[in-house]
mmCIF file of C-alpha atoms and ligand atoms in Angstrom:
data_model
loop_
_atom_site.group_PDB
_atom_site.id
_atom_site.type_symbol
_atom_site.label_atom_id
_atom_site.label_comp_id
_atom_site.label_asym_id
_atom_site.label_seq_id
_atom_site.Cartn_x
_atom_site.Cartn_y
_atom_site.Cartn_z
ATOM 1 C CA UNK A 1 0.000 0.000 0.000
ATOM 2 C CA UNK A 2 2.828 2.439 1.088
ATOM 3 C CA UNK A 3 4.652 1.333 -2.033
ATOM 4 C CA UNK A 4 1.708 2.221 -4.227
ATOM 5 C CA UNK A 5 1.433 6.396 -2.691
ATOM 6 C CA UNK A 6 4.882 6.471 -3.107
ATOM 7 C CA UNK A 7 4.966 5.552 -6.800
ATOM 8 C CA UNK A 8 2.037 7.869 -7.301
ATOM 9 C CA UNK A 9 3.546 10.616 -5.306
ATOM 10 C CA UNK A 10 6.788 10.058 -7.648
ATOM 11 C CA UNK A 11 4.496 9.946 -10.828
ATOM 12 C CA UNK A 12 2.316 13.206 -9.582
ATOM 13 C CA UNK A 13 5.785 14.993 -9.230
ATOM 14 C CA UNK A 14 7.445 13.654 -12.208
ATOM 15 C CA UNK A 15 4.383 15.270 -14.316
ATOM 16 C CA UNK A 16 4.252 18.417 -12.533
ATOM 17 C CA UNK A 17 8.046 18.903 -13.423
ATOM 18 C CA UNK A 18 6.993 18.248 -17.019
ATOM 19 C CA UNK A 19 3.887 20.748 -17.274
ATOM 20 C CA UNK A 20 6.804 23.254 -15.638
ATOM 21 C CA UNK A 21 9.313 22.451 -18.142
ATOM 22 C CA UNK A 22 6.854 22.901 -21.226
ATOM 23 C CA UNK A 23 5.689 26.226 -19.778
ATOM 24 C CA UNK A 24 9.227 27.292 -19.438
ATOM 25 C CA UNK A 25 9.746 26.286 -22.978
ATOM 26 C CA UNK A 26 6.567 28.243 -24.262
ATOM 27 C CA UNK A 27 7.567 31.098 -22.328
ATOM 28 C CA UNK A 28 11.379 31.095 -23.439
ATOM 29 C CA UNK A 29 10.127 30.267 -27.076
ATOM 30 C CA UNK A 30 7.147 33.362 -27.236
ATOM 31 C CA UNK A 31 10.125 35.671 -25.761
ATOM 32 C CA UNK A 32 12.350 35.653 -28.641
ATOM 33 C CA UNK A 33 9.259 34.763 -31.357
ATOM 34 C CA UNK A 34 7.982 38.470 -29.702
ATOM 35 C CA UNK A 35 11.448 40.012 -29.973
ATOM 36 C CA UNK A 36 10.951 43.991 -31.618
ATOM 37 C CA UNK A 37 7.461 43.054 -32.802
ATOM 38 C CA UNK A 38 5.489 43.446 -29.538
ATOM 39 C CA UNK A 39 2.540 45.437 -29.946
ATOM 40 C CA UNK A 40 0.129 48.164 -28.182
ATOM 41 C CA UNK A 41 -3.137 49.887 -28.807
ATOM 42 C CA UNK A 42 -1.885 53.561 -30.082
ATOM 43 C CA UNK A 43 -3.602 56.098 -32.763
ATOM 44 C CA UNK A 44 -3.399 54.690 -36.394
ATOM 45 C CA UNK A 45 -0.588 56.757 -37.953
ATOM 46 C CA UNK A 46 -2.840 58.080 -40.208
ATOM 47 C CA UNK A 47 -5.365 59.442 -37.771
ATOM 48 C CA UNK A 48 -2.892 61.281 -35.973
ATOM 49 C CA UNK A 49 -2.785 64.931 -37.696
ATOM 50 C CA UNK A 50 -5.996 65.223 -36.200
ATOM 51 C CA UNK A 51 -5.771 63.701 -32.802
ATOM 52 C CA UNK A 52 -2.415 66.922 -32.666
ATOM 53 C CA UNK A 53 -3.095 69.708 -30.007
ATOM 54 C CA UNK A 54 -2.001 73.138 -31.654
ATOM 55 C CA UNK A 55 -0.898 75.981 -30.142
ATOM 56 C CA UNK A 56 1.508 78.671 -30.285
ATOM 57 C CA UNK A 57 3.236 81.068 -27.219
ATOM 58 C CA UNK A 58 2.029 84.883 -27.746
ATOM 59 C CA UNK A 59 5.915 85.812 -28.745
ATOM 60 C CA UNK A 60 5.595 83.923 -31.902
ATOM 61 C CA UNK A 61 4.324 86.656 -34.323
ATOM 62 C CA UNK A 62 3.398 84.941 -37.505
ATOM 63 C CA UNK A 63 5.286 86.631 -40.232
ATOM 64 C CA UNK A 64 2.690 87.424 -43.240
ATOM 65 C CA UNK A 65 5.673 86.922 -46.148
ATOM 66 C CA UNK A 66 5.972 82.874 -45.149
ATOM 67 C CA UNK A 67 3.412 80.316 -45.027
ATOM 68 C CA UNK A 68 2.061 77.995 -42.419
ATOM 69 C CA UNK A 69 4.647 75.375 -41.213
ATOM 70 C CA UNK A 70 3.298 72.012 -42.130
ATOM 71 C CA UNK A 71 3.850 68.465 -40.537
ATOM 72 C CA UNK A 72 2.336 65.519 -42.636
ATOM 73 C CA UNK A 73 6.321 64.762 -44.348
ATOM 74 C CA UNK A 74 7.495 64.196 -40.732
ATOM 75 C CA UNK A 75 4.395 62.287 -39.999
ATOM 76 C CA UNK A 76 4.939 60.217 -42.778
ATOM 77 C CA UNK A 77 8.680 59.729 -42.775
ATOM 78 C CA UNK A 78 9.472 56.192 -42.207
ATOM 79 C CA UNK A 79 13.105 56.709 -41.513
ATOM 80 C CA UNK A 80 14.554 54.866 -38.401
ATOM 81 C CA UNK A 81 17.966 54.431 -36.630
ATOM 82 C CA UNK A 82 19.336 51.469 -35.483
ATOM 83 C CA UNK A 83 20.590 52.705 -31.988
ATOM 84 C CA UNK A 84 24.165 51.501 -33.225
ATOM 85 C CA UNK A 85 23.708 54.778 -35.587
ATOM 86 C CA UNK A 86 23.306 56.969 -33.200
ATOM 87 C CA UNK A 87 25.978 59.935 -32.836
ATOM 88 C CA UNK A 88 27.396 60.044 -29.117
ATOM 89 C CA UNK A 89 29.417 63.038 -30.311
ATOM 90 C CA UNK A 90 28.348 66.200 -31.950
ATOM 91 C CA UNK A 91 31.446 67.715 -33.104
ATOM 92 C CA UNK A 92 30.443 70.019 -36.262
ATOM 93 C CA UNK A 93 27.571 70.919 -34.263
ATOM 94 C CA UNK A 94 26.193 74.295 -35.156
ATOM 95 C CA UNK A 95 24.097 76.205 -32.874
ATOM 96 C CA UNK A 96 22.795 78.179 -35.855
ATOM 97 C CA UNK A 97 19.561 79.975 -34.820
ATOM 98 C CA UNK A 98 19.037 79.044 -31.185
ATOM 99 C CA UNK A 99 19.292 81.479 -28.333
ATOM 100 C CA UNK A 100 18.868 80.463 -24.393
ATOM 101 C CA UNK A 101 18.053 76.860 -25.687
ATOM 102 C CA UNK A 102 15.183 77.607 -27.807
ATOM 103 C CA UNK A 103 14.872 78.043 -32.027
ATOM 104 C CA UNK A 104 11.939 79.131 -33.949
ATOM 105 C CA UNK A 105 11.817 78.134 -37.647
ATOM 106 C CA UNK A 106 12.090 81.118 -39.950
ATOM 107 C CA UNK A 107 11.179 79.590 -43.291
ATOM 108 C CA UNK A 108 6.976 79.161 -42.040
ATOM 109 C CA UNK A 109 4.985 79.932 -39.379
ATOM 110 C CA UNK A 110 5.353 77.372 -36.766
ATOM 111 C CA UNK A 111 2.053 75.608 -35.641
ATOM 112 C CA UNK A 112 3.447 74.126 -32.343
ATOM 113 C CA UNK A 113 5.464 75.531 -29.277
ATOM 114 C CA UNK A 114 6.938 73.343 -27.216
ATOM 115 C CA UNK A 115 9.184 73.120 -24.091
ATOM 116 C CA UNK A 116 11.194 70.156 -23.348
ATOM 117 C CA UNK A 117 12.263 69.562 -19.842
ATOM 118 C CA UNK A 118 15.098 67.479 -18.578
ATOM 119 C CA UNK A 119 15.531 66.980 -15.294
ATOM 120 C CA UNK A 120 19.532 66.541 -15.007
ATOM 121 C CA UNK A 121 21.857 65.920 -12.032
ATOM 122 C CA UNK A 122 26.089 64.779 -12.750
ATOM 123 C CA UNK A 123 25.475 62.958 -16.163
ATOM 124 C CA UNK A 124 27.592 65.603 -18.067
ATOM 125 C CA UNK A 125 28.188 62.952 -20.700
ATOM 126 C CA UNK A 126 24.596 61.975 -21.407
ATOM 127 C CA UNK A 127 23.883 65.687 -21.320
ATOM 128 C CA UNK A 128 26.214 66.941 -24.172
ATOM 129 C CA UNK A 129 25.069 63.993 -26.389
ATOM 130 C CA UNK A 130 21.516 64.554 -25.628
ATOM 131 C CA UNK A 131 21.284 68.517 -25.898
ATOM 132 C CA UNK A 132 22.771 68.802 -29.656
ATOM 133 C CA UNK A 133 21.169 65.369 -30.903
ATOM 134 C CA UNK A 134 17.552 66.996 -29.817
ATOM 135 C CA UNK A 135 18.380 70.113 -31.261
ATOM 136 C CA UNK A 136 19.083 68.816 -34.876
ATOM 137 C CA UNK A 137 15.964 66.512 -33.973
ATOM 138 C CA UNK A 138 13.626 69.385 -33.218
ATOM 139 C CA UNK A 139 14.929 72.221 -35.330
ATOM 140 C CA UNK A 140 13.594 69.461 -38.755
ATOM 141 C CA UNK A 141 10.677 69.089 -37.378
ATOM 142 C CA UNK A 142 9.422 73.187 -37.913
ATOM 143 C CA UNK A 143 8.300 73.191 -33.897
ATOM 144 C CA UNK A 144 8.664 75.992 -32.278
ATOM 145 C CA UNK A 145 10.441 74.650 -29.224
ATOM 146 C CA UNK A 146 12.534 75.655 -26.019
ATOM 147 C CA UNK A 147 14.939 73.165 -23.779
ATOM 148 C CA UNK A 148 14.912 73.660 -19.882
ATOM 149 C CA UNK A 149 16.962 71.843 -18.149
ATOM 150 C CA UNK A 150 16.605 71.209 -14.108
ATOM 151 C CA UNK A 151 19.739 70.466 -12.550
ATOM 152 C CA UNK A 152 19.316 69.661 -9.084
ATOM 153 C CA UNK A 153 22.578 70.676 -7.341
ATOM 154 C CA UNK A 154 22.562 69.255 -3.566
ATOM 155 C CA UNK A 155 23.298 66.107 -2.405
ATOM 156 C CA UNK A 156 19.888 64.837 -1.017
ATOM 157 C CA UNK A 157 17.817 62.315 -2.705
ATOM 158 C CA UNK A 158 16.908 62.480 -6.311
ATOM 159 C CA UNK A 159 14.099 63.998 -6.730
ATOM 160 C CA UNK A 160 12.608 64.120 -9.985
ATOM 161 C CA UNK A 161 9.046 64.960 -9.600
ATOM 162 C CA UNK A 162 9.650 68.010 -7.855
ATOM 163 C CA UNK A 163 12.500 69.182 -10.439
ATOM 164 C CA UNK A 164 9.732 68.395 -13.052
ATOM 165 C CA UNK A 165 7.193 70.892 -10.916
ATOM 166 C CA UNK A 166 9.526 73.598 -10.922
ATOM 167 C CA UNK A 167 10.817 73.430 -15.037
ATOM 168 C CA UNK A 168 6.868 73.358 -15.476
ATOM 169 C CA UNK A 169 6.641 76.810 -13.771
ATOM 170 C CA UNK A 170 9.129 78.382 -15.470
ATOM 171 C CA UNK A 171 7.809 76.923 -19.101
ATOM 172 C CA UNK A 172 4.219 77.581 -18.421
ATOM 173 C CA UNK A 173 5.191 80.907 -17.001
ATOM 174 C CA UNK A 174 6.957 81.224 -20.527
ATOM 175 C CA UNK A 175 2.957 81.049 -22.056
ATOM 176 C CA UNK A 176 4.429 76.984 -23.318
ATOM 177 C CA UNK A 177 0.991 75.278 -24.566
ATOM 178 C CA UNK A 178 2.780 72.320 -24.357
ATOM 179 C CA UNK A 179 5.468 70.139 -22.095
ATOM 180 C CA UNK A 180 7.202 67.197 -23.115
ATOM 181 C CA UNK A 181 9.038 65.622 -19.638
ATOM 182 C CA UNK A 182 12.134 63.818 -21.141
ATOM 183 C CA UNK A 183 14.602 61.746 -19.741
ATOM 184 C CA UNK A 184 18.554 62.685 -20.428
ATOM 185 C CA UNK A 185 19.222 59.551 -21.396
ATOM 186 C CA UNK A 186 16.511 58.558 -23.944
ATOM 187 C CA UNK A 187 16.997 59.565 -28.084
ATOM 188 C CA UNK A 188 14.621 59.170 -30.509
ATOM 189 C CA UNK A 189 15.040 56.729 -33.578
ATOM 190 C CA UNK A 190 12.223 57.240 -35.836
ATOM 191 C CA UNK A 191 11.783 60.908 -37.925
ATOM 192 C CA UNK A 192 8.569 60.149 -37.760
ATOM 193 C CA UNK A 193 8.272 61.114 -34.366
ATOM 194 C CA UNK A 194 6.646 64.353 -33.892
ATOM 195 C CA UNK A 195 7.645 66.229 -30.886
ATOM 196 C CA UNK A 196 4.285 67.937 -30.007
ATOM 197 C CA UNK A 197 1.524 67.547 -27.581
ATOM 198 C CA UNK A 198 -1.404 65.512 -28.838
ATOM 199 C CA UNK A 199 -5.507 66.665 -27.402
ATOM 200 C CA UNK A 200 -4.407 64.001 -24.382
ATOM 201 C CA UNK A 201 -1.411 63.038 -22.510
ATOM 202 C CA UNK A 202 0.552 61.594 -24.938
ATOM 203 C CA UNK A 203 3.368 58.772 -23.992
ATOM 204 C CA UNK A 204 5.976 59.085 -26.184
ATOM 205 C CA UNK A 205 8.928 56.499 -25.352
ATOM 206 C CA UNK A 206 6.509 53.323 -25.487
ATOM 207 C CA UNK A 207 9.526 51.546 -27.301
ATOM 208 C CA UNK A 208 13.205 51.685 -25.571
ATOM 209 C CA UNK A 209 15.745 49.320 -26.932
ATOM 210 C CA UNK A 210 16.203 48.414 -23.434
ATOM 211 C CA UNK A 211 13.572 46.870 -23.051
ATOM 212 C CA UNK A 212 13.885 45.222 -26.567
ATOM 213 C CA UNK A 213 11.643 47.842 -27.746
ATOM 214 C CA UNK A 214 8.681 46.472 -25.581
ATOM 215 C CA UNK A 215 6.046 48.120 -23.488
ATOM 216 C CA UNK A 216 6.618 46.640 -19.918
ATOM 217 C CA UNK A 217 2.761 47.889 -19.140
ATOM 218 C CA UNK A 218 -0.014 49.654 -20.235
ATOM 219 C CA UNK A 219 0.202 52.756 -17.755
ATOM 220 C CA UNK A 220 3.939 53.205 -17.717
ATOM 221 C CA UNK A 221 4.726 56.978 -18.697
ATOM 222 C CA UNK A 222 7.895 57.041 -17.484
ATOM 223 C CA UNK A 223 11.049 57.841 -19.926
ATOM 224 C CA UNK A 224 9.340 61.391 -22.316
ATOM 225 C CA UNK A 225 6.200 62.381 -22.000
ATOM 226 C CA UNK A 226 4.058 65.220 -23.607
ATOM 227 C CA UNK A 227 0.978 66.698 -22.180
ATOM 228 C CA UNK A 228 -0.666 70.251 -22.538
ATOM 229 C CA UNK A 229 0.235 72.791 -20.015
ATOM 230 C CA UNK A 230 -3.621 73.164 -18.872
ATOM 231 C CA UNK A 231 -3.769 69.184 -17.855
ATOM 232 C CA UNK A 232 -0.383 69.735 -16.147
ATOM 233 C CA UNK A 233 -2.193 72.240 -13.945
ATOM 234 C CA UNK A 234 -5.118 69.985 -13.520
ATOM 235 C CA UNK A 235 -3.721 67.129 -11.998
ATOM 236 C CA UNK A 236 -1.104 69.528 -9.680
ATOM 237 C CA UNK A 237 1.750 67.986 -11.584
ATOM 238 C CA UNK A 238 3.925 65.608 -10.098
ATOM 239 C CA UNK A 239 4.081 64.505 -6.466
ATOM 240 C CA UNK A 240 6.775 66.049 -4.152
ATOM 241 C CA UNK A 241 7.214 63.183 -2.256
ATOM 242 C CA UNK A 242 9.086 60.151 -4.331
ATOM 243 C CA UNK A 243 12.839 60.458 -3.680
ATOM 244 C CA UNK A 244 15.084 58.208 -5.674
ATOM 245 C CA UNK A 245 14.649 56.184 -8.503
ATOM 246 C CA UNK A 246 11.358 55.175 -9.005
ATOM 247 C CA UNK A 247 7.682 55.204 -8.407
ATOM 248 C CA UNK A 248 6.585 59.249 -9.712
ATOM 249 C CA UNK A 249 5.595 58.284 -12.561
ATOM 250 C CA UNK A 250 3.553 55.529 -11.919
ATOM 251 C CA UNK A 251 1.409 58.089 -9.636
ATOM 252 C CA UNK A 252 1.877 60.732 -11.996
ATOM 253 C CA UNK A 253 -0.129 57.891 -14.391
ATOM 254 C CA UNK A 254 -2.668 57.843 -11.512
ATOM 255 C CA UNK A 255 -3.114 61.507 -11.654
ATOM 256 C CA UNK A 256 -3.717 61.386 -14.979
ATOM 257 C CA UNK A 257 -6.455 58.850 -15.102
ATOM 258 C CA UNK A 258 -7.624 60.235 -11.459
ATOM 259 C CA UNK A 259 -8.657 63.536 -13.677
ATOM 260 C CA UNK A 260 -10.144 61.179 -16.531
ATOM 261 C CA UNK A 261 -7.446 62.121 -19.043
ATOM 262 C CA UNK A 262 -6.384 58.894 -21.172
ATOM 263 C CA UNK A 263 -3.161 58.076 -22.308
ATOM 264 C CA UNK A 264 -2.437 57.888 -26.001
ATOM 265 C CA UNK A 265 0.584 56.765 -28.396
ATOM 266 C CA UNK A 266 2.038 57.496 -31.743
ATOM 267 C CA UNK A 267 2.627 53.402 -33.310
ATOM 268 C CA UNK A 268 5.435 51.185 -31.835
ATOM 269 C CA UNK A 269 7.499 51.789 -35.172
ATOM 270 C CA UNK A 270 7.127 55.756 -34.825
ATOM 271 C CA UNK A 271 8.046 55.456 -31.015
ATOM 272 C CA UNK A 272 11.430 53.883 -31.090
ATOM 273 C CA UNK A 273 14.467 54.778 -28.716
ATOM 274 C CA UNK A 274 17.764 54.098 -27.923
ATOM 275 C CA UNK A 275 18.574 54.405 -24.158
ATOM 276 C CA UNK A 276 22.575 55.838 -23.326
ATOM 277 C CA UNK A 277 24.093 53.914 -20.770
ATOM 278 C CA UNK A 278 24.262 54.636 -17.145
ATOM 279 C CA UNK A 279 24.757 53.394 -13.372
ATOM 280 C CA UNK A 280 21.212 52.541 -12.279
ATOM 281 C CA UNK A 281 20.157 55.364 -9.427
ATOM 282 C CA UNK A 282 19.504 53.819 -5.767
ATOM 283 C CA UNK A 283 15.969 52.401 -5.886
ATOM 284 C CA UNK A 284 13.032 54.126 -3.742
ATOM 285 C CA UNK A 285 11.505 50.953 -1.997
ATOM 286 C CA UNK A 286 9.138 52.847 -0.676
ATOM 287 C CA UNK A 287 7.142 53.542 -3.423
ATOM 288 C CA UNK A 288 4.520 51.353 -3.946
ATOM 289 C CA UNK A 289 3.529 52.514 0.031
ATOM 290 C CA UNK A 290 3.716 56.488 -0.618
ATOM 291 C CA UNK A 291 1.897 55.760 -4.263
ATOM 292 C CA UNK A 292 -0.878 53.836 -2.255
ATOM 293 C CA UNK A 293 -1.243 56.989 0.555
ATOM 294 C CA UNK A 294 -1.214 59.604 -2.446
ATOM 295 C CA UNK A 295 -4.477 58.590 -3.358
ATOM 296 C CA UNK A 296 -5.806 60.731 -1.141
ATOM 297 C CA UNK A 297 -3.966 63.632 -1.842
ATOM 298 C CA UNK A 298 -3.691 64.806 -5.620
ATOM 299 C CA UNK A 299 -4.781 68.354 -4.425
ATOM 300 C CA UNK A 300 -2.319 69.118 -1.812
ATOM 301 C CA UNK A 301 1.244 67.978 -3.317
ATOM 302 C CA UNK A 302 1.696 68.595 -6.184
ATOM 303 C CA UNK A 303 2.814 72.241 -8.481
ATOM 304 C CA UNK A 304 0.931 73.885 -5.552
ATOM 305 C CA UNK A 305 3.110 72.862 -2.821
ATOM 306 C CA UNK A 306 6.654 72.622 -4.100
ATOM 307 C CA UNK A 307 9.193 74.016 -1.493
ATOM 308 C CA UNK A 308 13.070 74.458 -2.245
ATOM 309 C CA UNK A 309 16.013 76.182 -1.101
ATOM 310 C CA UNK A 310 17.103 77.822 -3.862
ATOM 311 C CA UNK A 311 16.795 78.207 -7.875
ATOM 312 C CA UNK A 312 18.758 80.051 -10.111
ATOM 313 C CA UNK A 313 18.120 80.219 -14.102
ATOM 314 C CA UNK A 314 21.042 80.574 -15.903
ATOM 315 C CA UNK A 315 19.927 81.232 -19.526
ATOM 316 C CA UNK A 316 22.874 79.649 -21.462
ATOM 317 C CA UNK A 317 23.003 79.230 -25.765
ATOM 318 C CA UNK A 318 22.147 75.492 -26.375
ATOM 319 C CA UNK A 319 19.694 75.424 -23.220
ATOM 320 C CA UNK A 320 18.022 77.590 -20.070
ATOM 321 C CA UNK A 321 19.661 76.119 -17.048
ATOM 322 C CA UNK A 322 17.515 76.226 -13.870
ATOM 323 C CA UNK A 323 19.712 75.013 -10.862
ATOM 324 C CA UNK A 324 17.890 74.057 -7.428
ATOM 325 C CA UNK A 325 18.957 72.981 -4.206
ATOM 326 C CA UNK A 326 16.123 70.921 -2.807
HETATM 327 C C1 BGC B 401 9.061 52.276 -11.563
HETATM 328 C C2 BGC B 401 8.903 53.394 -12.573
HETATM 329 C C3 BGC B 401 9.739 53.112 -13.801
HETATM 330 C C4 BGC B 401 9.381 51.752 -14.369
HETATM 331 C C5 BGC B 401 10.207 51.497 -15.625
HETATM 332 C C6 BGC B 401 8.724 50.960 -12.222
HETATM 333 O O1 BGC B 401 8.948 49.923 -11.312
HETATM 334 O O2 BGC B 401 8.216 52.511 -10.459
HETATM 335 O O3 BGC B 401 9.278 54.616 -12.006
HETATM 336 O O4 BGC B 401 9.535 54.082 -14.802
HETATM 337 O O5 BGC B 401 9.554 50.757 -13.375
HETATM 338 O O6 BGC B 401 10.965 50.440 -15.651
#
């Protein structure tokens, strides 16, 4: 009798080892069959012109002896960069047209203004690849566009969401329409990749070669990000209260759906990006726990409650340098 559960015990375990096995297999097997073709619900690229959020600041004055600027070519352009092609150096760089980090396009009227903000801290490197790569980027594209970047200059944790808070006051202060939150470290591959604000927030990194171009989920809006000045206000920007790597953006996601805003994306092959290499930052394990007690608390920390030491903008040619001390 004993002999007969043990042989069944061994048989039950011996087949749960298989089933394991073949579901490793599949899993193994779907990961490289899925490699750079992964998928996500995103606006048809042809349905995009219209789903575009226009505006200009009041200090563009449309000039009557050029036209309109128009976008459909970049729309339409299919060229892409293998990451491999990507310039880490910008030697015969030319700054031609740009003053305190932002460019307007003098051969048509631009229908877009835009400010980029990068939140920056001791990645000199990362920054002098990033700064002229975006400006040949943007200056193509006819935008009329201006790049902030946030230095924070103490010691104390990283603190991204509240760097993001204060480069939003200064660029919606500047009468920007539009924001687009970028990492330092992220470059776009495909021209086809407008750099505007669509009606909603619009995630625009949902392909990083990283992450072998996949989506890890459906609410991540972490890496660039655009979104119209007006919905920054409405959901209070960014908590204060994540420091280190991790976690703001995930309840900066919240906010957004909190305020019934949807997130939208250009398609996976328009949304392409090569990621520079780095030291990963020290990890904020407390995030899921402040994420869960922000709930609450959308309305009091936020843009309306950001408190620092110190900023100083140092307007600079290639980019307007706002320095903080948290
Ligand atoms: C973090 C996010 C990050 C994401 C991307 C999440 O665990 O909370 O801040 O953007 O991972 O990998």
């Amino acid at each position: 009798m004993a002999r007969a559960s043990l042989e069944s015990r061994i048989l039950h375990l011996r087949i749960c080892c298989f089933v394991m096995l073949i579901l490793c297999l599949i899993g193994i097997v779907q990961m490289f069959a899925s490699y750079g073709k992964y998928d996500y619900p995103h606006t048809a690229r042809v349905d995009l012109s219209d789903k575009l959020f226009t505006g200009v600041t009041p200090f563009v004055t449309p000039k009557k002896s050029v036209p309109d600027c128009t976008y459909d070519k970049v729309l339409e352009n299919k060229k892409s960069y293998h990451p491999s092609e990507v310039a880490r150096k910008h030697d015969n760089f030319s700054p031609k047209g740009i003053m305190n980090g932002s460019y307007t396009p003098e051969e048509c009227n631009p229908l877009f203004s835009v400010a980029v903000l990068v939140t920056y801290r001791k990645r000199q490197n990362q920054l002098d690849t990033f700064v002229p790569y975006m400006h040949d980027w943007l200056r193509k594209q006819h935008l009329h566009y201006k790049i902030y970047v946030i230095e924070q200059q103490d010691e104390k944790p990283w603190n991204k969401g509240m760097l993001y808070n204060i480069g939003a006051k200064y660029a919606i202060a500047d009468k920007f329409p539009c924001l687009i939150l970028h990492d330092v470290d992220l470059l776009p591959l495909d021209e086809g990749n407008l750099y505007v604000c669509m009606k909603e927030p619009r995630h625009m990194s949902a392909s990083i070669d990283k992450f072998r171009f996949v989506l890890t989920y459906d609410t991540l809006v972490g890496g660039v990000l655009a979104m119209r000045s007006e919905q920054y206000l409405l959901v209070n920007g960014f908590s204060n209260r994540f420091q280190g790597w991790g976690g703001e953006d995930d309840d900066f996601a919240e906010r957004i759906h909190s305020r019934k805003l949807s997130i939208q994306r250009f398609p996976r092959e328009m949304s392409e990006y090569t990621m520079l290499l780095h030291h990963p930052e020290p990890k904020n394990s407390d995030r899921a726990r402040i994420m869960y007690e922000n709930k609450q608390h959308i309305s009091e920390d936020g843009l309306n409650s950001v408190m620092y030491e110190s900023v100083q903008v140092k307007p600079q040619r290639l980019f307007t340098l706002i320095q903080v001390k948290l």
